[in-house]
PDB file of C-alpha atoms in Angstrom:
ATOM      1  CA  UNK A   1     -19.259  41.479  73.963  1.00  0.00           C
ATOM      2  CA  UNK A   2     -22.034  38.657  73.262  1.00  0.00           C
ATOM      3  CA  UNK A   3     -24.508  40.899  72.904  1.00  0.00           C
ATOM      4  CA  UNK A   4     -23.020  43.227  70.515  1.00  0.00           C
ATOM      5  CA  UNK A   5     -22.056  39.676  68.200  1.00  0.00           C
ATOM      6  CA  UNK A   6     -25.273  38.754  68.329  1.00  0.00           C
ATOM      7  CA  UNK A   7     -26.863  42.800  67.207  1.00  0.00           C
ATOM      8  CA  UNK A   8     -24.065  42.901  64.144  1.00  0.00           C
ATOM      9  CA  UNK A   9     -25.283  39.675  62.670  1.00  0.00           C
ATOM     10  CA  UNK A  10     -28.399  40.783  61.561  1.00  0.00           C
ATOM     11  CA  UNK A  11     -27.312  43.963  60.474  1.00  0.00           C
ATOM     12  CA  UNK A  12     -25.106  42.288  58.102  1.00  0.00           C
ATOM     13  CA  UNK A  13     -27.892  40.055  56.772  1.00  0.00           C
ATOM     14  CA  UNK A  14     -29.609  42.752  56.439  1.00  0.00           C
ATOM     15  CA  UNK A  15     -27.044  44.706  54.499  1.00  0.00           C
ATOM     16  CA  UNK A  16     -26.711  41.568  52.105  1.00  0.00           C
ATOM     17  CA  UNK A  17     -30.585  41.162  51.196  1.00  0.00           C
ATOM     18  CA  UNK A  18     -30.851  44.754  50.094  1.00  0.00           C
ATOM     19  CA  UNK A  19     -27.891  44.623  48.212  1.00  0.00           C
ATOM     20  CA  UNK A  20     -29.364  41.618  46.448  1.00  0.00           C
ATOM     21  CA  UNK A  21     -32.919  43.266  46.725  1.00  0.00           C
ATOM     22  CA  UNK A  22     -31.171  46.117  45.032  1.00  0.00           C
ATOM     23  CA  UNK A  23     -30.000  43.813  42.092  1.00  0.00           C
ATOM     24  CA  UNK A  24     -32.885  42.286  41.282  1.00  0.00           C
ATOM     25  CA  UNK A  25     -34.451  45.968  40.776  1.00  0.00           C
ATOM     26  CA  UNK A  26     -31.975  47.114  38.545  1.00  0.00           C
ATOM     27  CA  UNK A  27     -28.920  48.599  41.362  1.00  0.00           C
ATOM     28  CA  UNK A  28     -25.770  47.181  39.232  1.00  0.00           C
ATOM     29  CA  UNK A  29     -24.370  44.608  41.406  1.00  0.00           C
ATOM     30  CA  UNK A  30     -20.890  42.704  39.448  1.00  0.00           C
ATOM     31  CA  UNK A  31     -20.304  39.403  40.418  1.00  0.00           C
ATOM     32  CA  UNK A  32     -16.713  38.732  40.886  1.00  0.00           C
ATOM     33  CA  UNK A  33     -16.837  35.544  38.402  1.00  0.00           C
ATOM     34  CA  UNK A  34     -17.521  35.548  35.064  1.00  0.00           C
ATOM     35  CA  UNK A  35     -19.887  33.232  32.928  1.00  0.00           C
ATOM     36  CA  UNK A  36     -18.370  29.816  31.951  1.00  0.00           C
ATOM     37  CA  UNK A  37     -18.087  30.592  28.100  1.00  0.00           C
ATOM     38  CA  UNK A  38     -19.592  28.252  25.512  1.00  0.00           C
ATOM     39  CA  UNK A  39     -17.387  25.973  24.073  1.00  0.00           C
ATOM     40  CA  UNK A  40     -16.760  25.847  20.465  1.00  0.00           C
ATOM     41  CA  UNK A  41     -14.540  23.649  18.211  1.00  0.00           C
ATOM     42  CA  UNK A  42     -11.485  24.969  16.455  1.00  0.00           C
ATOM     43  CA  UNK A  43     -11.877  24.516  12.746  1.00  0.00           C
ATOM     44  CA  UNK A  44      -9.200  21.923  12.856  1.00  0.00           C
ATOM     45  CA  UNK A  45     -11.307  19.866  15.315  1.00  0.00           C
ATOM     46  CA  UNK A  46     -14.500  20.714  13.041  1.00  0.00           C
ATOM     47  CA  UNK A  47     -12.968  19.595   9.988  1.00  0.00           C
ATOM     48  CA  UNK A  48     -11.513  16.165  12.046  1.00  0.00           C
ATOM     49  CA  UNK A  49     -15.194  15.601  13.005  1.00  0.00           C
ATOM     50  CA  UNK A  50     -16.412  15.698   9.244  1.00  0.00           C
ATOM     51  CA  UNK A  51     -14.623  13.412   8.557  1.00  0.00           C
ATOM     52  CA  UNK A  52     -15.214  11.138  11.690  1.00  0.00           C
ATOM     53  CA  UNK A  53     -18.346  10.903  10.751  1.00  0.00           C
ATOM     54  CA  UNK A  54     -18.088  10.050   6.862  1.00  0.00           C
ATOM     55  CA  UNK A  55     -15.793   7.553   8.772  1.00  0.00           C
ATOM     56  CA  UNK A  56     -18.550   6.076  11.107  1.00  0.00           C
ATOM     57  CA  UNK A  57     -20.671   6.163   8.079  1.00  0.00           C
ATOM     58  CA  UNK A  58     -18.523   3.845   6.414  1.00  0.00           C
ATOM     59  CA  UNK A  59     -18.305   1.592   9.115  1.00  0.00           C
ATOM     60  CA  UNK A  60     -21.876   1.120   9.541  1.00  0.00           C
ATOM     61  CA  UNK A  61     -22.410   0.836   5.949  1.00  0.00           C
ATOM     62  CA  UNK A  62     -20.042  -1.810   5.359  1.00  0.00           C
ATOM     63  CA  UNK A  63     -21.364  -4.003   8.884  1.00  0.00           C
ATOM     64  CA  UNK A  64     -24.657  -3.859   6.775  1.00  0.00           C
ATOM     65  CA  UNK A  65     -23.111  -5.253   3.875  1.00  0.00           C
ATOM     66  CA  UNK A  66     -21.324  -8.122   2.056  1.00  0.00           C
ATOM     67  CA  UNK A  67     -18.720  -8.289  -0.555  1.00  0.00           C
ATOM     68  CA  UNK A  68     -15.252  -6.900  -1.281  1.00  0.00           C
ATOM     69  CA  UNK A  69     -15.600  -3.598  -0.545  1.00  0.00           C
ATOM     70  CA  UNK A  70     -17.324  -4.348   2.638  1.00  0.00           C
ATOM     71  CA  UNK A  71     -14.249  -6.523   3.786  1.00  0.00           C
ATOM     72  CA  UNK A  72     -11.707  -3.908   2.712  1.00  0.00           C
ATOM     73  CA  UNK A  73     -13.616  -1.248   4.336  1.00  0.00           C
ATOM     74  CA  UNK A  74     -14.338  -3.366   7.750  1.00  0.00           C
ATOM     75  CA  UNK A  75     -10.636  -3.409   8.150  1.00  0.00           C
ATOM     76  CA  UNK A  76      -9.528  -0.300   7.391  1.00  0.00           C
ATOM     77  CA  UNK A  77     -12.266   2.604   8.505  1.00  0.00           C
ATOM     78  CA  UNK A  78     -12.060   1.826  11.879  1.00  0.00           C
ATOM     79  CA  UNK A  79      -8.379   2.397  11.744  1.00  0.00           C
ATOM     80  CA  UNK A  80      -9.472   6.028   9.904  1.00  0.00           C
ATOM     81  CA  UNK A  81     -11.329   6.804  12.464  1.00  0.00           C
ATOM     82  CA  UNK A  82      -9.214   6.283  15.384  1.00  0.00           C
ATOM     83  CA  UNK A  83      -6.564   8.386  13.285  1.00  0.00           C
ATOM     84  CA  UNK A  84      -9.206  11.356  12.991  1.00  0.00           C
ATOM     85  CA  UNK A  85      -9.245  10.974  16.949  1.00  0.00           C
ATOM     86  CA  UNK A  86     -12.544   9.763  17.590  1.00  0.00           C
ATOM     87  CA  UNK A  87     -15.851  11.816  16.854  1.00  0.00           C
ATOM     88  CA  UNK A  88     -16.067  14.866  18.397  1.00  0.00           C
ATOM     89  CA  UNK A  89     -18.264  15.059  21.219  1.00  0.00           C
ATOM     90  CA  UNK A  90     -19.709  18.457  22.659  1.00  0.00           C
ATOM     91  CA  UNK A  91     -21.712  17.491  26.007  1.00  0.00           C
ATOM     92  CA  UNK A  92     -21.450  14.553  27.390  1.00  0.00           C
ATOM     93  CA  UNK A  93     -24.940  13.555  27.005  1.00  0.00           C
ATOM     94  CA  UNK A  94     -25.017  14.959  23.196  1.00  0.00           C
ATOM     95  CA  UNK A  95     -25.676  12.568  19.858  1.00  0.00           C
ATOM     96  CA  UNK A  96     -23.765  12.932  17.088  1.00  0.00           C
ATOM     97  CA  UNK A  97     -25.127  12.601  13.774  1.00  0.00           C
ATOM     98  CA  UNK A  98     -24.200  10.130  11.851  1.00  0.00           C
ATOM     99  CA  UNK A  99     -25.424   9.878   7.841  1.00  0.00           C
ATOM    100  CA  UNK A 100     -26.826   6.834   6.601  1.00  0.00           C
ATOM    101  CA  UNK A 101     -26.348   5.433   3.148  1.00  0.00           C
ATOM    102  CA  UNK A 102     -25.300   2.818   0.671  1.00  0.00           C
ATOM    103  CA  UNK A 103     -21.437   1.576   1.207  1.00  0.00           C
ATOM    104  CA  UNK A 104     -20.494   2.703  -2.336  1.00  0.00           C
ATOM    105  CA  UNK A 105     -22.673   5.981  -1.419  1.00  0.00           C
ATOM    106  CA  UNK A 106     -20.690   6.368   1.759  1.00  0.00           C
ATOM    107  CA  UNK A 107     -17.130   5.503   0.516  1.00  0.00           C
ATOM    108  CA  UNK A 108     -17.746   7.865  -2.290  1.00  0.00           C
ATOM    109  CA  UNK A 109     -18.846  10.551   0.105  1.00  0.00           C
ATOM    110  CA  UNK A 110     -15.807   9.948   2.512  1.00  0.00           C
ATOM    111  CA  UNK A 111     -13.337  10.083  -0.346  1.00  0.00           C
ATOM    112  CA  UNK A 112     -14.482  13.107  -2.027  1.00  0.00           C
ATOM    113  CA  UNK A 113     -15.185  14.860   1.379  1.00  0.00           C
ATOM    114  CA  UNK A 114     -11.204  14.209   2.796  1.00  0.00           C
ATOM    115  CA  UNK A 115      -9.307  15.364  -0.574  1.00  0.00           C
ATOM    116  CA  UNK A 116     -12.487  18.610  -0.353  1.00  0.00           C
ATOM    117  CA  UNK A 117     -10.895  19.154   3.232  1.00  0.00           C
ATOM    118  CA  UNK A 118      -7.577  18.536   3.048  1.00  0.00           C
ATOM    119  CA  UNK A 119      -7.827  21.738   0.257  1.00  0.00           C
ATOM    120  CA  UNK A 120      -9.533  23.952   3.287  1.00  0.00           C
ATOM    121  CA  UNK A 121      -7.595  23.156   6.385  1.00  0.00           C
ATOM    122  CA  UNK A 122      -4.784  25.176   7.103  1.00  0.00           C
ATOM    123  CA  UNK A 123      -3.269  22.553   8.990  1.00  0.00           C
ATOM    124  CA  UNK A 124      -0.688  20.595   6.771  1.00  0.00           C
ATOM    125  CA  UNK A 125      -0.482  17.456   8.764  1.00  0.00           C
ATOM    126  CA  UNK A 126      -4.052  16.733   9.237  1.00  0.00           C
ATOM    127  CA  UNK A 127      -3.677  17.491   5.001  1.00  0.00           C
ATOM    128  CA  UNK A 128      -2.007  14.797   5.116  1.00  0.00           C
ATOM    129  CA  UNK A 129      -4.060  12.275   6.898  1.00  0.00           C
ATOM    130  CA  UNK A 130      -6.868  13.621   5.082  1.00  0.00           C
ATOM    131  CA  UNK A 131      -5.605  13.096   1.585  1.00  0.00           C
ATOM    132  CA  UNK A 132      -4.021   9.525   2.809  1.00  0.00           C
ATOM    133  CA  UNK A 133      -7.960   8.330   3.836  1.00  0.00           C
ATOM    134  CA  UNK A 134      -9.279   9.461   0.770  1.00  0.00           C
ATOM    135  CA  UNK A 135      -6.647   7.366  -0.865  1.00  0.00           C
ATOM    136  CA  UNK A 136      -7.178   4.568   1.241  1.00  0.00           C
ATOM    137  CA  UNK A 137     -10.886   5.154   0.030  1.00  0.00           C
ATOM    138  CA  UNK A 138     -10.049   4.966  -3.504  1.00  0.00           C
ATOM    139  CA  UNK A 139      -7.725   1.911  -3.395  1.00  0.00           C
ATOM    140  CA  UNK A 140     -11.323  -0.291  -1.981  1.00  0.00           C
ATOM    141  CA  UNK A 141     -13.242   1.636  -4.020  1.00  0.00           C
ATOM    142  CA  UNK A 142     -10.610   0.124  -7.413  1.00  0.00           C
ATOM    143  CA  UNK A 143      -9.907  -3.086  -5.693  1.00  0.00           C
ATOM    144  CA  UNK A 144     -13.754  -3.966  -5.387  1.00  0.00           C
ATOM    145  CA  UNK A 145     -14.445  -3.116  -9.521  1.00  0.00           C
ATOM    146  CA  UNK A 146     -15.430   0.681  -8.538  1.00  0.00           C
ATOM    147  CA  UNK A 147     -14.810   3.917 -10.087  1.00  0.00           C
ATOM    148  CA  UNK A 148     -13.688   6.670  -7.596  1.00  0.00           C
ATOM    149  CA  UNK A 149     -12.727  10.417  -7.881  1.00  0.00           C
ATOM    150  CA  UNK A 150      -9.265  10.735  -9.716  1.00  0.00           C
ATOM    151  CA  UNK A 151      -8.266  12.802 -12.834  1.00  0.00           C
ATOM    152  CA  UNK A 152      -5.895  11.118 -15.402  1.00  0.00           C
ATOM    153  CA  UNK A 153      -3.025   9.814 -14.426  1.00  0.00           C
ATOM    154  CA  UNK A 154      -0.547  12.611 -15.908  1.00  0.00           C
ATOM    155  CA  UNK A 155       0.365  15.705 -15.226  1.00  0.00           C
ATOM    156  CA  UNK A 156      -1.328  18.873 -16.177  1.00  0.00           C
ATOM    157  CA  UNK A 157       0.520  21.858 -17.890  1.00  0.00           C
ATOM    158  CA  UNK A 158       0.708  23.661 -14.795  1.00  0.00           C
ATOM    159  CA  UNK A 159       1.900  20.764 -12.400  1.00  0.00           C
ATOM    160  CA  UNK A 160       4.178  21.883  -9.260  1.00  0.00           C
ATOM    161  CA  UNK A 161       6.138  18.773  -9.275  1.00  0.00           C
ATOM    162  CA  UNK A 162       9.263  19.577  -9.605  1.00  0.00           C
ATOM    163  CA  UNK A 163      11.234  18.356 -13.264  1.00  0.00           C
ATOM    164  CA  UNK A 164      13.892  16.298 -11.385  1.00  0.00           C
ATOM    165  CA  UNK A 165      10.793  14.266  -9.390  1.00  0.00           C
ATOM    166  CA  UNK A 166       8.954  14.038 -12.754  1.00  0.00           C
ATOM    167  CA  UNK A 167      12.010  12.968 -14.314  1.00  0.00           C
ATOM    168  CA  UNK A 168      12.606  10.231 -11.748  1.00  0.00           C
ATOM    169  CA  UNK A 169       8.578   8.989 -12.276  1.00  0.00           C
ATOM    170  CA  UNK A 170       9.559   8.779 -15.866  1.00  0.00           C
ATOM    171  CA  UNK A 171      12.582   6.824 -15.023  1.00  0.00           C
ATOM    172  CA  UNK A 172      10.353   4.533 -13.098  1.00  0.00           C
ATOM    173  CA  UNK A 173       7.394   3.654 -16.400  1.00  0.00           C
ATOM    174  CA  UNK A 174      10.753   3.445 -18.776  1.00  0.00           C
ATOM    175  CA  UNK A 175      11.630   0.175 -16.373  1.00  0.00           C
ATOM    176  CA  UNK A 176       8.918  -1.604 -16.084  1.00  0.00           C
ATOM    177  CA  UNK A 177       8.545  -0.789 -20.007  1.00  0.00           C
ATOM    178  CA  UNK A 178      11.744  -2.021 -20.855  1.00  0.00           C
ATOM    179  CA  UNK A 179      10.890  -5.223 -18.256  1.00  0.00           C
ATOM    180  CA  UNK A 180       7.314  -5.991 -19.907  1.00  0.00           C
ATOM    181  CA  UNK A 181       9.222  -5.853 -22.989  1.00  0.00           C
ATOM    182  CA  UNK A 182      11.550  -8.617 -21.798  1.00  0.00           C
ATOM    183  CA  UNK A 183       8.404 -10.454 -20.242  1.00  0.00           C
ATOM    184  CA  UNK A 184       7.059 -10.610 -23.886  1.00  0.00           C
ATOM    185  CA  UNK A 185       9.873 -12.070 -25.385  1.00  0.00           C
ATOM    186  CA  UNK A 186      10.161 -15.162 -22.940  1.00  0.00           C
ATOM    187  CA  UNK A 187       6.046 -15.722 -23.232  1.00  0.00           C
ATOM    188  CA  UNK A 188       3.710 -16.819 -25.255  1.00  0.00           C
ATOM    189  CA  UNK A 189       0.678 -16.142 -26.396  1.00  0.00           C
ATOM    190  CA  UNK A 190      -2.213 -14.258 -23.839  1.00  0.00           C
ATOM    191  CA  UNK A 191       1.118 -13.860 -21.221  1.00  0.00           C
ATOM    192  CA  UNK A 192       2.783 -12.024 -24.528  1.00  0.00           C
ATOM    193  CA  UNK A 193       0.138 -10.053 -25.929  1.00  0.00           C
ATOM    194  CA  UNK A 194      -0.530  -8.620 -21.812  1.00  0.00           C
ATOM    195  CA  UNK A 195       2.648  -8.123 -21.511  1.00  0.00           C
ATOM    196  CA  UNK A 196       3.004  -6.122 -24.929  1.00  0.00           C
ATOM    197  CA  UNK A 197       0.078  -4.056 -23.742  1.00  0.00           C
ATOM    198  CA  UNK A 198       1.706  -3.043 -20.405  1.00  0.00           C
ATOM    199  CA  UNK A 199       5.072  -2.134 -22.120  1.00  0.00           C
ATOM    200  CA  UNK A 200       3.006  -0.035 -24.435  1.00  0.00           C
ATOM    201  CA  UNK A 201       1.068   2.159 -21.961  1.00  0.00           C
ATOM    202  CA  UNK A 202       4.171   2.526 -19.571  1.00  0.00           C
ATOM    203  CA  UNK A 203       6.707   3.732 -22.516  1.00  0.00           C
ATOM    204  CA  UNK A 204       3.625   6.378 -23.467  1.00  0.00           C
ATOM    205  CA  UNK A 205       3.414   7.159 -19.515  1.00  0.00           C
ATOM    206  CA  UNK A 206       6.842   7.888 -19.855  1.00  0.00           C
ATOM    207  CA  UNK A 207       6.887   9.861 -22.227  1.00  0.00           C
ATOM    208  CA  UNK A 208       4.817  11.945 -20.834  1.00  0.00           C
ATOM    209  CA  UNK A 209       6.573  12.169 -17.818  1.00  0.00           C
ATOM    210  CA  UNK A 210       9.914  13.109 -19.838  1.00  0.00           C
ATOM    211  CA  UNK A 211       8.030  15.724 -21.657  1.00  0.00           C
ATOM    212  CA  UNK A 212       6.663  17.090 -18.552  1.00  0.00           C
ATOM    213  CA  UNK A 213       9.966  17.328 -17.071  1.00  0.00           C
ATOM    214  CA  UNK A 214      11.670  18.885 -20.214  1.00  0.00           C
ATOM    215  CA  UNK A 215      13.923  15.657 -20.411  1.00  0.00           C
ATOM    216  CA  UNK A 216      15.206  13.838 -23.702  1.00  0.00           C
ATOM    217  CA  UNK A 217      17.184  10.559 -24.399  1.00  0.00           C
ATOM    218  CA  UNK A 218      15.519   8.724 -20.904  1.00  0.00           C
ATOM    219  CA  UNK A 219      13.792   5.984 -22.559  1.00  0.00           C
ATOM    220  CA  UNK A 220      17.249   5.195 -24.606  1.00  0.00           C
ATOM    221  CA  UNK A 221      18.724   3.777 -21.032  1.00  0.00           C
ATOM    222  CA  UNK A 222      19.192   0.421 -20.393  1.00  0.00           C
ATOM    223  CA  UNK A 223      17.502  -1.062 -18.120  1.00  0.00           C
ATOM    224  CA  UNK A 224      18.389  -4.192 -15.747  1.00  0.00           C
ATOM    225  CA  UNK A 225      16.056  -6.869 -15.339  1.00  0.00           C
ATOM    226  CA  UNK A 226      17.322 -10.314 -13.340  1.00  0.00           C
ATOM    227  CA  UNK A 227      17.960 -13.358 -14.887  1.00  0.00           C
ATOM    228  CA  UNK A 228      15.901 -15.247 -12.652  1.00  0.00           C
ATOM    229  CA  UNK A 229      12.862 -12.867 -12.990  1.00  0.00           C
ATOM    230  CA  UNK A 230      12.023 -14.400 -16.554  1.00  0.00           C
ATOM    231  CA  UNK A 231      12.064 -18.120 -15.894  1.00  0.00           C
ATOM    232  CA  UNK A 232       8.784 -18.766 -15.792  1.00  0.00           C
ATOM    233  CA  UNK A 233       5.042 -17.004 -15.840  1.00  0.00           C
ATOM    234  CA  UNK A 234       4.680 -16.771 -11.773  1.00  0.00           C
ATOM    235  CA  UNK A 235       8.050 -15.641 -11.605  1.00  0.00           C
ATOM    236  CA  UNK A 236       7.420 -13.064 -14.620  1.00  0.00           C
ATOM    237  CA  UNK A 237       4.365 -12.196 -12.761  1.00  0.00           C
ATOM    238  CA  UNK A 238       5.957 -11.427  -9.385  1.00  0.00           C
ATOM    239  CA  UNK A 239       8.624  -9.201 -11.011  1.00  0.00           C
ATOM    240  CA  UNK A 240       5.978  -6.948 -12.650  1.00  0.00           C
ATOM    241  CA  UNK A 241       3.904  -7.138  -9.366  1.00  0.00           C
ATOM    242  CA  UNK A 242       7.044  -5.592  -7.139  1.00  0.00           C
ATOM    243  CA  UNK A 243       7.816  -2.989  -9.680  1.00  0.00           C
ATOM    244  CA  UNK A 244       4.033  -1.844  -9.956  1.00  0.00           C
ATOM    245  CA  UNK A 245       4.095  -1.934  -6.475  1.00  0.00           C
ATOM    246  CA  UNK A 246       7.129   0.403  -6.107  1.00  0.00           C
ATOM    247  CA  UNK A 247       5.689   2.569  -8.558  1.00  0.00           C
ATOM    248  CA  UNK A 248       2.297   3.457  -6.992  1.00  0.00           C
ATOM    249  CA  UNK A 249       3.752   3.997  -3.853  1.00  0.00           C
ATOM    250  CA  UNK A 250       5.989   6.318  -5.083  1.00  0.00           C
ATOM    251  CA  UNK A 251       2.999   7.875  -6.440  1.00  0.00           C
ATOM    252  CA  UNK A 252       1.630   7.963  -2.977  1.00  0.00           C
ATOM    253  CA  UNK A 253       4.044   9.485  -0.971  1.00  0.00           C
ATOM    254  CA  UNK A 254       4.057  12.491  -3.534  1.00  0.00           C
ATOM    255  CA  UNK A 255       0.063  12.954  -3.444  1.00  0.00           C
ATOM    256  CA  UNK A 256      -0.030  12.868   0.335  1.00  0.00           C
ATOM    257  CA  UNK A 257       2.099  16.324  -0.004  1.00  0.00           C
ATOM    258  CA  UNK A 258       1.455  17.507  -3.467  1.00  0.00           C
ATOM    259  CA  UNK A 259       0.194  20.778  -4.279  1.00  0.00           C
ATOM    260  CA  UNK A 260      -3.467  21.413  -4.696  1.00  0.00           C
ATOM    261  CA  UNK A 261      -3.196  21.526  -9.005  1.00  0.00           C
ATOM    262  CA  UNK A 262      -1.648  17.730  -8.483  1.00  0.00           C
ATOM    263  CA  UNK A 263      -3.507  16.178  -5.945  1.00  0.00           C
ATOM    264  CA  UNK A 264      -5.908  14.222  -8.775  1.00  0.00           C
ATOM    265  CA  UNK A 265      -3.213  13.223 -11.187  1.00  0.00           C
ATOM    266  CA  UNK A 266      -0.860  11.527  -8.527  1.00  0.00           C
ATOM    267  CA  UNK A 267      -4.036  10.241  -6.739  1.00  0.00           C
ATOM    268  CA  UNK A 268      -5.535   8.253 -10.058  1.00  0.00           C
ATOM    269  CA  UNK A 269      -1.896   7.033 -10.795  1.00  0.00           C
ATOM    270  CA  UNK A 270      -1.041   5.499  -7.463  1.00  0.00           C
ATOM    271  CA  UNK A 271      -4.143   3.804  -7.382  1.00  0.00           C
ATOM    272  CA  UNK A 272      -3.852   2.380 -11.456  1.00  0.00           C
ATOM    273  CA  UNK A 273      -0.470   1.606 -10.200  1.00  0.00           C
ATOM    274  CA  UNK A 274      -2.037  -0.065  -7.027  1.00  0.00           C
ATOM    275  CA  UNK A 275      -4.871  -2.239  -9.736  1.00  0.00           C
ATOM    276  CA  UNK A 276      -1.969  -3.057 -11.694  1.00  0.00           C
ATOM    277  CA  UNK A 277       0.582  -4.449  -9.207  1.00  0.00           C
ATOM    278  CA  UNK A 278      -2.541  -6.855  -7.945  1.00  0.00           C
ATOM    279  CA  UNK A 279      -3.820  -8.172 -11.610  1.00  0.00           C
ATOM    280  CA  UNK A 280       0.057  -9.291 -11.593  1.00  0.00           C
ATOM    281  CA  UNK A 281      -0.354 -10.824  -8.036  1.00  0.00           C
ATOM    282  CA  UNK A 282      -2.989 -12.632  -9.018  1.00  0.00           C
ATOM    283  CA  UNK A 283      -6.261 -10.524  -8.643  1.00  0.00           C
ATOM    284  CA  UNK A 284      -5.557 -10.023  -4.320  1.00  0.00           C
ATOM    285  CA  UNK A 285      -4.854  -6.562  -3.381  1.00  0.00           C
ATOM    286  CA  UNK A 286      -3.293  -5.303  -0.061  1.00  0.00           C
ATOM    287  CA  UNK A 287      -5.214  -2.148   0.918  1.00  0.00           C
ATOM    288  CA  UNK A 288      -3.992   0.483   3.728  1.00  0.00           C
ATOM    289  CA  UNK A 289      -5.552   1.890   6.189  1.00  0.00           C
ATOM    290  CA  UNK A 290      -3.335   5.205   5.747  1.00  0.00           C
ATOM    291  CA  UNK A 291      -1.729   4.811   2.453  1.00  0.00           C
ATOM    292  CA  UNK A 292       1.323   7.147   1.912  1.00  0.00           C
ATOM    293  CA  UNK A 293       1.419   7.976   6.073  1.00  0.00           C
ATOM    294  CA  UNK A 294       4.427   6.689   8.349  1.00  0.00           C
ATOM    295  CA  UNK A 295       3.994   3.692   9.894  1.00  0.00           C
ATOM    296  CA  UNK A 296       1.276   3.085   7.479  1.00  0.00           C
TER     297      UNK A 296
END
């Protein structure tokens, strides 16, 4: 019994090498496994690692610089970026490139580059994020004396907002036009003439608004402004502040969902609305990591 073992070993050696002889002369041989296939990113995950890296940009832009933008931006990219999930990394051993350049460069370039993507994904939540970074982007870029992409702030002809929203954004400039009104009459002089000028530029909002919406006889409400909120300039100041406030972020919540056609609009009025509710607070302006987002 040993000895025939010991005679069918070789045999099947044998019968193994010129099998694999025979592959490596061109006898098909099929291996039983098939090749590990290459990995490659959904387009979700490529458009998340975009903008990671505009992200990272950011950050290493603004830890090479000084000033208000830097500060703003210090505090709130890194947030971005752990939002985005991270940069995407292929192999463990791979390097991912990372552009250099100026922090204005690099916040204009991560702005632009998040509203550009939020238009391409198909994805409507990472939309979301997307558009709420590149606002985020744009409130620094304002706060910190600097232009960033925006249209003006009113609708176009061919706005999908619906009337009743418009309507209610109307609503909201006829109030704090009706308040700056009531600010003017209990100041004086620069306080007055400011105040005069905001009152001015809301009722004209407004109208625009009402117009937009295909609504008449809105600015003819009345509308209620405390006692208490005219007593004096900080409290004056404060009142406009919190309605400014509550304005642009009204204005934020709708461009973190708005349709393509309104995205500009609603972005350059939440973030005038944003400049505006800080000149009242007294120049300091609270910027978000995620404007618009829950939790945010």
């Amino acid at each position: 019994m040993t000895a025939v073992t010991r005679l069918r070993r070789p045999a099947a050696l044998m019968a193994v090498a010129a099998l694999l002889a025979g592959g490596a002369t061109g006898c098909s041989l099929r291996l039983e496994t098939p090749p590990i296939p290459l990995r490659t990113p959904s387009p979700e995950v490529q458009v998340r690692d975009a903008a990671a890296l505009r992200e990272q940009a950011v950050i290493d832009a603004a830890a090479a610089a000084t000033g208000t933008l830097a500060e703003l931006e210090s505090a709130t990219a890194p947030e971005r970026l752990a939002a985005l999930g991270g940069i995407y990394v292929e192999y463990p051993d791979s390097t991912p490139e990372v552009p250099s350049a100026a922090l204005a460069e690099a916040v204009l370039a991560a702005t632009q580059g998040a509203l550009d993507a939020a238009l391409e994904t198909d994805d409507a939540s990472l939309a979301a994020l997307l558009r709420s970074i590149a606002l985020g982007h744009a409130l620094a870029l304002d706060a910190a004396g600097l232009t960033g992409p925006g249209g003006e702030p009113v609708p176009n002809a061919d706005t999908a907002v619906p009337g009743t929203t418009l309507a209610e954004l109307a609503r909201a400039h006829y109030a704090l036009a009706f308040a700056y009104e009531a600010i003017a009459a209990a100041a004086e002089e620069d306080e007055r003439q400011d105040a005069l000028a905001s009152q001015a530029l809301h009722r004209d909002r407004g109208d625009a608004l009402a117009a937009a919406a295909g609504e008449t006889g809105l600015r003819a409400q009345l509308y209620d402004v405390p006692a208490d909120a005219l007593t004096d300039a900080e409290a004056r100041a404060a009142y406009a502040a919190g309605l400014e406030r509550d304005l642009g972020d009204a204005y934020t919540r709708l461009a973190i969902e708005a349709a393509s056609e309104d995205v500009d609009w609603l972005l350059a009025a939440a973030v005038e609305a944003a400049g505006r509710a800080a000149d009242r607070a007294g120049g300091t302006s609270e910027v978000p990591a995620l404007p618009g987002l829950a939790g945010a």
